[in-house]
């Protein structure tokens, strides 16, 4: 059964969508920006801090479903300006075991919703699916 849910620690999405869609095998997390986080406004403009806040939110959301960052299979990252990719990468890499990084796409998106500099979307394998 597919479940459509929102993270209760975050504001309700301002778009017609859900923070997470969960089925028997995967957890899909919608693109998260600092404007999606209640404390995100203070970090806007600092790519490193935005990445930290977003990755911590993704981690918390996966933990709510019994998973962790190690379960992530694919990540899509949108940066307002690709000149900040090395700053973002330095923070992003801290959240994964070296050599065990998810498949990833990173693109430049100059008009990220909410005015942030980073948006991260995730697809993760569900722990329950692994145990069956």
mmCIF file of N, CA and C in Angstrom:
data_model
loop_
_atom_site.group_PDB
_atom_site.id
_atom_site.type_symbol
_atom_site.label_atom_id
_atom_site.label_comp_id
_atom_site.label_asym_id
_atom_site.label_seq_id
_atom_site.Cartn_x
_atom_site.Cartn_y
_atom_site.Cartn_z
ATOM 1 N N UNK A 1 0.835 -1.179 0.000
ATOM 2 C CA UNK A 1 0.000 0.000 0.000
ATOM 3 C C UNK A 1 0.882 1.245 0.000
ATOM 4 N N UNK A 2 0.535 2.211 -0.783
ATOM 5 C CA UNK A 2 1.277 3.459 -0.875
ATOM 6 C C UNK A 2 0.719 4.457 0.129
ATOM 7 N N UNK A 3 1.645 5.120 0.837
ATOM 8 C CA UNK A 3 1.272 6.123 1.833
ATOM 9 C C UNK A 3 1.825 7.475 1.404
ATOM 10 N N UNK A 4 1.008 8.482 1.518
ATOM 11 C CA UNK A 4 1.402 9.859 1.215
ATOM 12 C C UNK A 4 1.394 10.605 2.543
ATOM 13 N N UNK A 5 2.551 11.142 2.947
ATOM 14 C CA UNK A 5 2.633 11.722 4.285
ATOM 15 C C UNK A 5 3.502 12.972 4.296
ATOM 16 N N UNK A 6 3.313 13.756 5.337
ATOM 17 C CA UNK A 6 4.129 14.951 5.543
ATOM 18 C C UNK A 6 4.876 14.813 6.861
ATOM 19 N N UNK A 7 6.052 15.378 6.914
ATOM 20 C CA UNK A 7 6.852 15.394 8.126
ATOM 21 C C UNK A 7 6.198 16.373 9.101
ATOM 22 N N UNK A 8 5.772 15.913 10.279
ATOM 23 C CA UNK A 8 5.077 16.808 11.219
ATOM 24 C C UNK A 8 5.969 17.909 11.787
ATOM 25 N N UNK A 9 7.280 17.797 11.629
ATOM 26 C CA UNK A 9 8.185 18.836 12.141
ATOM 27 C C UNK A 9 8.398 19.953 11.134
ATOM 28 N N UNK A 10 7.859 19.781 9.936
ATOM 29 C CA UNK A 10 8.027 20.790 8.886
ATOM 30 C C UNK A 10 6.677 21.408 8.559
ATOM 31 N N UNK A 11 6.686 22.647 8.054
ATOM 32 C CA UNK A 11 5.426 23.249 7.622
ATOM 33 C C UNK A 11 4.782 22.418 6.511
ATOM 34 N N UNK A 12 3.466 22.435 6.458
ATOM 35 C CA UNK A 12 2.742 21.745 5.391
ATOM 36 C C UNK A 12 3.211 22.305 4.050
ATOM 37 N N UNK A 13 3.420 21.438 3.057
ATOM 38 C CA UNK A 13 3.889 21.928 1.755
ATOM 39 C C UNK A 13 2.968 23.002 1.185
ATOM 40 N N UNK A 14 3.571 23.990 0.546
ATOM 41 C CA UNK A 14 2.798 25.053 -0.086
ATOM 42 C C UNK A 14 2.438 24.683 -1.516
ATOM 43 N N UNK A 15 2.788 23.477 -1.911
ATOM 44 C CA UNK A 15 2.517 22.983 -3.263
ATOM 45 C C UNK A 15 1.606 21.760 -3.149
ATOM 46 N N UNK A 16 0.944 21.357 -4.220
ATOM 47 C CA UNK A 16 0.089 20.165 -4.150
ATOM 48 C C UNK A 16 0.943 18.899 -4.209
ATOM 49 N N UNK A 17 1.502 18.516 -3.081
ATOM 50 C CA UNK A 17 2.365 17.339 -3.005
ATOM 51 C C UNK A 17 2.579 16.939 -1.562
ATOM 52 N N UNK A 18 3.324 15.887 -1.359
ATOM 53 C CA UNK A 18 3.627 15.359 -0.037
ATOM 54 C C UNK A 18 5.128 15.408 0.192
ATOM 55 N N UNK A 19 5.525 15.535 1.460
ATOM 56 C CA UNK A 19 6.951 15.453 1.765
ATOM 57 C C UNK A 19 7.501 14.080 1.401
ATOM 58 N N UNK A 20 6.710 13.032 1.698
ATOM 59 C CA UNK A 20 7.169 11.662 1.445
ATOM 60 C C UNK A 20 6.056 10.822 0.841
ATOM 61 N N UNK A 21 6.458 9.933 -0.070
ATOM 62 C CA UNK A 21 5.576 8.895 -0.585
ATOM 63 C C UNK A 21 6.289 7.584 -0.304
ATOM 64 N N UNK A 22 5.591 6.676 0.356
ATOM 65 C CA UNK A 22 6.201 5.434 0.831
ATOM 66 C C UNK A 22 5.412 4.257 0.282
ATOM 67 N N UNK A 23 6.126 3.311 -0.329
ATOM 68 C CA UNK A 23 5.484 2.065 -0.741
ATOM 69 C C UNK A 23 6.225 0.906 -0.093
ATOM 70 N N UNK A 24 5.957 -0.292 -0.545
ATOM 71 C CA UNK A 24 6.548 -1.482 0.069
ATOM 72 C C UNK A 24 8.068 -1.520 -0.051
ATOM 73 N N UNK A 25 8.616 -0.872 -1.062
ATOM 74 C CA UNK A 25 10.040 -0.971 -1.344
ATOM 75 C C UNK A 25 10.852 0.302 -1.136
ATOM 76 N N UNK A 26 10.219 1.453 -1.281
ATOM 77 C CA UNK A 26 10.980 2.700 -1.299
ATOM 78 C C UNK A 26 10.327 3.809 -0.485
ATOM 79 N N UNK A 27 11.183 4.776 -0.098
ATOM 80 C CA UNK A 27 10.739 6.046 0.465
ATOM 81 C C UNK A 27 11.201 7.116 -0.525
ATOM 82 N N UNK A 28 10.262 7.875 -1.065
ATOM 83 C CA UNK A 28 10.562 8.975 -1.974
ATOM 84 C C UNK A 28 10.367 10.269 -1.194
ATOM 85 N N UNK A 29 11.400 11.089 -1.139
ATOM 86 C CA UNK A 29 11.315 12.365 -0.432
ATOM 87 C C UNK A 29 11.351 13.484 -1.465
ATOM 88 N N UNK A 30 10.324 14.340 -1.414
ATOM 89 C CA UNK A 30 10.242 15.481 -2.327
ATOM 90 C C UNK A 30 11.442 16.389 -2.141
ATOM 91 N N UNK A 31 11.707 17.208 -3.133
ATOM 92 C CA UNK A 31 12.797 18.167 -3.032
ATOM 93 C C UNK A 31 12.649 19.032 -1.790
ATOM 94 N N UNK A 32 13.686 19.050 -0.970
ATOM 95 C CA UNK A 32 13.680 19.823 0.271
ATOM 96 C C UNK A 32 14.628 21.008 0.103
ATOM 97 N N UNK A 33 14.151 22.181 0.483
ATOM 98 C CA UNK A 33 14.962 23.401 0.503
ATOM 99 C C UNK A 33 14.908 23.970 1.921
ATOM 100 N N UNK A 34 15.765 24.942 2.223
ATOM 101 C CA UNK A 34 15.703 25.532 3.564
ATOM 102 C C UNK A 34 14.376 26.238 3.804
ATOM 103 N N UNK A 35 13.717 26.707 2.762
ATOM 104 C CA UNK A 35 12.421 27.359 2.974
ATOM 105 C C UNK A 35 11.355 26.359 3.405
ATOM 106 N N UNK A 36 11.609 25.048 3.206
ATOM 107 C CA UNK A 36 10.684 24.021 3.674
ATOM 108 C C UNK A 36 10.858 23.744 5.170
ATOM 109 N N UNK A 37 11.966 24.181 5.734
ATOM 110 C CA UNK A 37 12.268 23.929 7.138
ATOM 111 C C UNK A 37 11.875 25.141 7.963
ATOM 112 N N UNK A 38 11.353 24.915 9.144
ATOM 113 C CA UNK A 38 10.864 26.031 9.957
ATOM 114 C C UNK A 38 11.973 27.010 10.334
ATOM 115 N N UNK A 39 13.217 26.534 10.466
ATOM 116 C CA UNK A 39 14.320 27.408 10.848
ATOM 117 C C UNK A 39 15.217 27.742 9.658
ATOM 118 N N UNK A 40 14.778 27.463 8.473
ATOM 119 C CA UNK A 40 15.635 27.575 7.305
ATOM 120 C C UNK A 40 15.962 28.975 6.839
ATOM 121 N N UNK A 41 15.133 29.948 7.158
ATOM 122 C CA UNK A 41 15.368 31.296 6.647
ATOM 123 C C UNK A 41 16.722 31.845 7.083
ATOM 124 N N UNK A 42 17.161 31.505 8.291
ATOM 125 C CA UNK A 42 18.422 32.031 8.803
ATOM 126 C C UNK A 42 19.614 31.549 7.989
ATOM 127 N N UNK A 43 19.490 30.401 7.351
ATOM 128 C CA UNK A 43 20.620 29.820 6.622
ATOM 129 C C UNK A 43 20.639 30.200 5.152
ATOM 130 N N UNK A 44 19.590 30.808 4.649
ATOM 131 C CA UNK A 44 19.539 31.095 3.222
ATOM 132 C C UNK A 44 20.736 31.901 2.770
ATOM 133 N N UNK A 45 21.332 31.446 1.682
ATOM 134 C CA UNK A 45 22.477 32.132 1.124
ATOM 135 C C UNK A 45 23.799 31.480 1.451
ATOM 136 N N UNK A 46 23.822 30.600 2.421
ATOM 137 C CA UNK A 46 25.033 29.871 2.792
ATOM 138 C C UNK A 46 24.859 28.429 2.327
ATOM 139 N N UNK A 47 25.472 28.076 1.213
ATOM 140 C CA UNK A 47 25.280 26.763 0.593
ATOM 141 C C UNK A 47 25.646 25.636 1.563
ATOM 142 N N UNK A 48 26.721 25.812 2.306
ATOM 143 C CA UNK A 48 27.139 24.767 3.244
ATOM 144 C C UNK A 48 26.096 24.560 4.336
ATOM 145 N N UNK A 49 25.623 25.632 4.930
ATOM 146 C CA UNK A 49 24.630 25.510 6.001
ATOM 147 C C UNK A 49 23.302 24.986 5.459
ATOM 148 N N UNK A 50 22.902 25.446 4.278
ATOM 149 C CA UNK A 50 21.671 24.927 3.673
ATOM 150 C C UNK A 50 21.787 23.418 3.470
ATOM 151 N N UNK A 51 22.926 22.960 2.964
ATOM 152 C CA UNK A 51 23.126 21.528 2.730
ATOM 153 C C UNK A 51 23.066 20.760 4.042
ATOM 154 N N UNK A 52 23.722 21.269 5.098
ATOM 155 C CA UNK A 52 23.662 20.620 6.416
ATOM 156 C C UNK A 52 22.214 20.475 6.886
ATOM 157 N N UNK A 53 21.469 21.569 6.850
ATOM 158 C CA UNK A 53 20.092 21.545 7.343
ATOM 159 C C UNK A 53 19.221 20.576 6.543
ATOM 160 N N UNK A 54 19.376 20.596 5.233
ATOM 161 C CA UNK A 54 18.562 19.722 4.389
ATOM 162 C C UNK A 54 18.922 18.265 4.617
ATOM 163 N N UNK A 55 20.202 17.945 4.673
ATOM 164 C CA UNK A 55 20.604 16.546 4.880
ATOM 165 C C UNK A 55 20.172 16.049 6.258
ATOM 166 N N UNK A 56 20.213 16.907 7.269
ATOM 167 C CA UNK A 56 19.715 16.501 8.598
ATOM 168 C C UNK A 56 18.215 16.234 8.547
ATOM 169 N N UNK A 57 17.479 17.045 7.799
ATOM 170 C CA UNK A 57 16.034 16.826 7.656
ATOM 171 C C UNK A 57 15.764 15.516 6.927
ATOM 172 N N UNK A 58 16.520 15.243 5.865
ATOM 173 C CA UNK A 58 16.361 13.983 5.126
ATOM 174 C C UNK A 58 16.659 12.805 6.051
ATOM 175 N N UNK A 59 17.711 12.896 6.831
ATOM 176 C CA UNK A 59 18.063 11.829 7.766
ATOM 177 C C UNK A 59 16.923 11.575 8.753
ATOM 178 N N UNK A 60 16.388 12.658 9.317
ATOM 179 C CA UNK A 60 15.281 12.535 10.275
ATOM 180 C C UNK A 60 14.056 11.891 9.621
ATOM 181 N N UNK A 61 13.762 12.289 8.389
ATOM 182 C CA UNK A 61 12.599 11.738 7.696
ATOM 183 C C UNK A 61 12.778 10.247 7.440
ATOM 184 N N UNK A 62 13.970 9.828 7.052
ATOM 185 C CA UNK A 62 14.222 8.401 6.837
ATOM 186 C C UNK A 62 14.141 7.628 8.151
ATOM 187 N N UNK A 63 14.649 8.214 9.221
ATOM 188 C CA UNK A 63 14.574 7.563 10.538
ATOM 189 C C UNK A 63 13.127 7.382 10.978
ATOM 190 N N UNK A 64 12.247 8.336 10.622
ATOM 191 C CA UNK A 64 10.821 8.209 10.950
ATOM 192 C C UNK A 64 10.232 6.948 10.326
ATOM 193 N N UNK A 65 10.822 6.507 9.225
ATOM 194 C CA UNK A 65 10.349 5.313 8.518
ATOM 195 C C UNK A 65 11.212 4.091 8.815
ATOM 196 N N UNK A 66 12.061 4.186 9.833
ATOM 197 C CA UNK A 66 12.886 3.048 10.228
ATOM 198 C C UNK A 66 14.144 2.876 9.397
ATOM 199 N N UNK A 67 14.506 3.886 8.627
ATOM 200 C CA UNK A 67 15.684 3.792 7.769
ATOM 201 C C UNK A 67 16.772 4.759 8.182
ATOM 202 N N UNK A 68 17.733 4.933 7.294
ATOM 203 C CA UNK A 68 18.848 5.844 7.539
ATOM 204 C C UNK A 68 19.397 6.338 6.201
ATOM 205 N N UNK A 69 20.359 7.216 6.280
ATOM 206 C CA UNK A 69 20.995 7.731 5.061
ATOM 207 C C UNK A 69 21.666 6.615 4.264
ATOM 208 N N UNK A 70 22.080 5.554 4.925
ATOM 209 C CA UNK A 70 22.718 4.422 4.236
ATOM 210 C C UNK A 70 21.761 3.720 3.276
ATOM 211 N N UNK A 71 20.456 3.956 3.413
ATOM 212 C CA UNK A 71 19.455 3.328 2.556
ATOM 213 C C UNK A 71 19.192 4.113 1.273
ATOM 214 N N UNK A 72 19.801 5.290 1.147
ATOM 215 C CA UNK A 72 19.558 6.122 -0.033
ATOM 216 C C UNK A 72 20.178 5.477 -1.265
ATOM 217 N N UNK A 73 19.382 5.379 -2.312
ATOM 218 C CA UNK A 73 19.813 4.807 -3.585
ATOM 219 C C UNK A 73 20.136 5.885 -4.621
ATOM 220 N N UNK A 74 19.360 6.972 -4.610
ATOM 221 C CA UNK A 74 19.493 8.018 -5.623
ATOM 222 C C UNK A 74 19.216 9.376 -4.995
ATOM 223 N N UNK A 75 19.977 10.378 -5.434
ATOM 224 C CA UNK A 75 19.809 11.752 -4.977
ATOM 225 C C UNK A 75 19.822 12.667 -6.194
ATOM 226 N N UNK A 76 18.909 13.611 -6.210
ATOM 227 C CA UNK A 76 18.916 14.675 -7.214
ATOM 228 C C UNK A 76 19.162 15.982 -6.470
ATOM 229 N N UNK A 77 20.165 16.716 -6.892
ATOM 230 C CA UNK A 77 20.512 17.988 -6.253
ATOM 231 C C UNK A 77 20.407 19.090 -7.291
ATOM 232 N N UNK A 78 19.768 20.166 -6.872
ATOM 233 C CA UNK A 78 19.676 21.360 -7.706
ATOM 234 C C UNK A 78 20.388 22.481 -6.955
ATOM 235 N N UNK A 79 21.333 23.106 -7.615
ATOM 236 C CA UNK A 79 22.054 24.250 -7.053
ATOM 237 C C UNK A 79 21.678 25.507 -7.817
ATOM 238 N N UNK A 80 21.513 26.583 -7.097
ATOM 239 C CA UNK A 80 21.210 27.857 -7.755
ATOM 240 C C UNK A 80 22.346 28.232 -8.706
ATOM 241 N N UNK A 81 23.583 27.902 -8.314
ATOM 242 C CA UNK A 81 24.744 28.220 -9.140
ATOM 243 C C UNK A 81 25.770 27.096 -8.971
ATOM 244 N N UNK A 82 26.153 26.459 -10.054
ATOM 245 C CA UNK A 82 27.092 25.338 -9.992
ATOM 246 C C UNK A 82 28.484 25.738 -9.490
ATOM 247 N N UNK A 83 28.769 27.020 -9.409
ATOM 248 C CA UNK A 83 30.077 27.413 -8.866
ATOM 249 C C UNK A 83 30.202 27.026 -7.391
ATOM 250 N N UNK A 84 29.086 26.691 -6.740
ATOM 251 C CA UNK A 84 29.108 26.275 -5.332
ATOM 252 C C UNK A 84 29.118 24.761 -5.152
ATOM 253 N N UNK A 85 29.311 24.009 -6.240
ATOM 254 C CA UNK A 85 29.230 22.549 -6.139
ATOM 255 C C UNK A 85 30.270 21.975 -5.171
ATOM 256 N N UNK A 86 31.465 22.538 -5.139
ATOM 257 C CA UNK A 86 32.496 21.999 -4.245
ATOM 258 C C UNK A 86 32.163 22.275 -2.783
ATOM 259 N N UNK A 87 31.577 23.425 -2.494
ATOM 260 C CA UNK A 87 31.125 23.716 -1.124
ATOM 261 C C UNK A 87 30.044 22.733 -0.704
ATOM 262 N N UNK A 88 29.070 22.518 -1.590
ATOM 263 C CA UNK A 88 27.989 21.579 -1.297
ATOM 264 C C UNK A 88 28.540 20.170 -1.155
ATOM 265 N N UNK A 89 29.412 19.744 -2.081
ATOM 266 C CA UNK A 89 29.977 18.392 -2.039
ATOM 267 C C UNK A 89 30.716 18.115 -0.746
ATOM 268 N N UNK A 90 31.446 19.102 -0.230
ATOM 269 C CA UNK A 90 32.191 18.913 1.007
ATOM 270 C C UNK A 90 31.286 18.556 2.170
ATOM 271 N N UNK A 91 30.140 19.207 2.241
ATOM 272 C CA UNK A 91 29.174 18.919 3.302
ATOM 273 C C UNK A 91 28.432 17.621 3.004
ATOM 274 N N UNK A 92 27.951 17.459 1.796
ATOM 275 C CA UNK A 92 27.186 16.276 1.377
ATOM 276 C C UNK A 92 27.947 14.992 1.689
ATOM 277 N N UNK A 93 29.235 14.965 1.368
ATOM 278 C CA UNK A 93 30.045 13.751 1.558
ATOM 279 C C UNK A 93 30.125 13.341 3.025
ATOM 280 N N UNK A 94 30.020 14.280 3.949
ATOM 281 C CA UNK A 94 30.081 13.972 5.385
ATOM 282 C C UNK A 94 28.948 13.056 5.833
ATOM 283 N N UNK A 95 27.862 13.004 5.081
ATOM 284 C CA UNK A 95 26.681 12.249 5.489
ATOM 285 C C UNK A 95 26.691 10.792 5.013
ATOM 286 N N UNK A 96 27.747 10.401 4.298
ATOM 287 C CA UNK A 96 27.818 9.042 3.749
ATOM 288 C C UNK A 96 29.156 8.401 4.068
ATOM 289 N N UNK A 97 29.152 7.083 4.099
ATOM 290 C CA UNK A 97 30.389 6.343 4.268
ATOM 291 C C UNK A 97 31.218 6.511 2.992
ATOM 292 N N UNK A 98 32.502 6.842 3.130
ATOM 293 C CA UNK A 98 33.325 7.016 1.919
ATOM 294 C C UNK A 98 33.249 5.791 1.000
ATOM 295 N N UNK A 99 33.082 6.068 -0.275
ATOM 296 C CA UNK A 99 33.009 4.999 -1.265
ATOM 297 C C UNK A 99 31.634 4.364 -1.398
ATOM 298 N N UNK A 100 30.654 4.791 -0.589
ATOM 299 C CA UNK A 100 29.294 4.238 -0.638
ATOM 300 C C UNK A 100 28.287 5.375 -0.843
ATOM 301 N N UNK A 101 28.531 6.126 -1.900
ATOM 302 C CA UNK A 101 27.676 7.260 -2.209
ATOM 303 C C UNK A 101 26.539 6.828 -3.132
ATOM 304 N N UNK A 102 25.345 7.402 -2.934
ATOM 305 C CA UNK A 102 24.225 7.081 -3.820
ATOM 306 C C UNK A 102 24.477 7.568 -5.252
ATOM 307 N N UNK A 103 23.735 6.984 -6.196
ATOM 308 C CA UNK A 103 23.720 7.526 -7.553
ATOM 309 C C UNK A 103 23.208 8.962 -7.440
ATOM 310 N N UNK A 104 23.735 9.865 -8.273
ATOM 311 C CA UNK A 104 23.397 11.268 -8.071
ATOM 312 C C UNK A 104 23.396 12.051 -9.372
ATOM 313 N N UNK A 105 22.503 13.021 -9.412
ATOM 314 C CA UNK A 105 22.474 14.034 -10.461
ATOM 315 C C UNK A 105 22.579 15.380 -9.766
ATOM 316 N N UNK A 106 23.350 16.285 -10.334
ATOM 317 C CA UNK A 106 23.439 17.647 -9.799
ATOM 318 C C UNK A 106 23.319 18.608 -10.973
ATOM 319 N N UNK A 107 22.341 19.496 -10.901
ATOM 320 C CA UNK A 107 22.105 20.452 -11.977
ATOM 321 C C UNK A 107 22.039 21.873 -11.424
ATOM 322 N N UNK A 108 22.214 22.825 -12.319
ATOM 323 C CA UNK A 108 22.038 24.226 -11.957
ATOM 324 C C UNK A 108 20.587 24.605 -12.207
ATOM 325 N N UNK A 109 19.958 25.151 -11.179
ATOM 326 C CA UNK A 109 18.568 25.597 -11.256
ATOM 327 C C UNK A 109 18.502 26.993 -10.653
ATOM 328 N N UNK A 110 18.611 28.028 -11.459
ATOM 329 C CA UNK A 110 18.745 29.385 -10.922
ATOM 330 C C UNK A 110 17.521 29.909 -10.162
ATOM 331 N N UNK A 111 16.383 29.256 -10.277
ATOM 332 C CA UNK A 111 15.172 29.744 -9.602
ATOM 333 C C UNK A 111 14.606 28.699 -8.660
ATOM 334 N N UNK A 112 15.372 28.304 -7.652
ATOM 335 C CA UNK A 112 14.906 27.319 -6.681
ATOM 336 C C UNK A 112 13.779 27.935 -5.864
ATOM 337 N N UNK A 113 12.726 27.166 -5.694
ATOM 338 C CA UNK A 113 11.550 27.616 -4.954
ATOM 339 C C UNK A 113 11.943 28.068 -3.544
ATOM 340 N N UNK A 114 11.439 29.211 -3.139
ATOM 341 C CA UNK A 114 11.724 29.715 -1.806
ATOM 342 C C UNK A 114 12.975 30.552 -1.710
ATOM 343 N N UNK A 115 13.728 30.659 -2.807
ATOM 344 C CA UNK A 115 14.898 31.512 -2.810
ATOM 345 C C UNK A 115 16.173 30.907 -2.267
ATOM 346 N N UNK A 116 16.158 29.617 -1.943
ATOM 347 C CA UNK A 116 17.361 28.967 -1.439
ATOM 348 C C UNK A 116 18.376 28.715 -2.534
ATOM 349 N N UNK A 117 19.494 28.116 -2.136
ATOM 350 C CA UNK A 117 20.573 27.822 -3.068
ATOM 351 C C UNK A 117 20.737 26.335 -3.333
ATOM 352 N N UNK A 118 20.035 25.495 -2.544
ATOM 353 C CA UNK A 118 20.161 24.044 -2.664
ATOM 354 C C UNK A 118 18.781 23.409 -2.511
ATOM 355 N N UNK A 119 18.494 22.417 -3.364
ATOM 356 C CA UNK A 119 17.301 21.579 -3.210
ATOM 357 C C UNK A 119 17.747 20.134 -3.401
ATOM 358 N N UNK A 120 17.313 19.259 -2.479
ATOM 359 C CA UNK A 120 17.742 17.859 -2.523
ATOM 360 C C UNK A 120 16.509 16.951 -2.494
ATOM 361 N N UNK A 121 16.461 16.018 -3.446
ATOM 362 C CA UNK A 121 15.400 15.027 -3.573
ATOM 363 C C UNK A 121 16.035 13.650 -3.402
ATOM 364 N N UNK A 122 15.323 12.728 -2.725
ATOM 365 C CA UNK A 122 15.915 11.436 -2.365
ATOM 366 C C UNK A 122 14.980 10.274 -2.676
ATOM 367 N N UNK A 123 15.577 9.162 -3.084
ATOM 368 C CA UNK A 123 14.877 7.881 -3.187
ATOM 369 C C UNK A 123 15.687 6.885 -2.359
ATOM 370 N N UNK A 124 15.043 6.266 -1.376
ATOM 371 C CA UNK A 124 15.738 5.333 -0.477
ATOM 372 C C UNK A 124 15.007 3.998 -0.421
ATOM 373 N N UNK A 125 15.756 2.934 -0.247
ATOM 374 C CA UNK A 125 15.210 1.587 -0.072
ATOM 375 C C UNK A 125 14.626 1.492 1.336
ATOM 376 N N UNK A 126 13.463 0.891 1.455
ATOM 377 C CA UNK A 126 12.846 0.715 2.780
ATOM 378 C C UNK A 126 13.485 -0.443 3.508
ATOM 379 N N UNK A 127 13.705 -0.272 4.787
ATOM 380 C CA UNK A 127 14.266 -1.330 5.628
ATOM 381 C C UNK A 127 13.373 -2.563 5.633
ATOM 382 N N UNK A 128 12.064 -2.353 5.716
ATOM 383 C CA UNK A 128 11.142 -3.495 5.765
ATOM 384 C C UNK A 128 11.251 -4.335 4.510
ATOM 385 N N UNK A 129 11.448 -3.681 3.367
ATOM 386 C CA UNK A 129 11.574 -4.424 2.103
ATOM 387 C C UNK A 129 12.845 -5.260 2.103
ATOM 388 N N UNK A 130 13.920 -4.768 2.744
ATOM 389 C CA UNK A 130 15.169 -5.502 2.790
ATOM 390 C C UNK A 130 15.061 -6.783 3.611
ATOM 391 N N UNK A 131 14.240 -6.739 4.670
ATOM 392 C CA UNK A 131 14.139 -7.871 5.590
ATOM 393 C C UNK A 131 13.313 -9.026 5.031
ATOM 394 N N UNK A 132 12.469 -8.763 4.055
ATOM 395 C CA UNK A 132 11.579 -9.806 3.522
ATOM 396 C C UNK A 132 12.304 -10.764 2.635
#
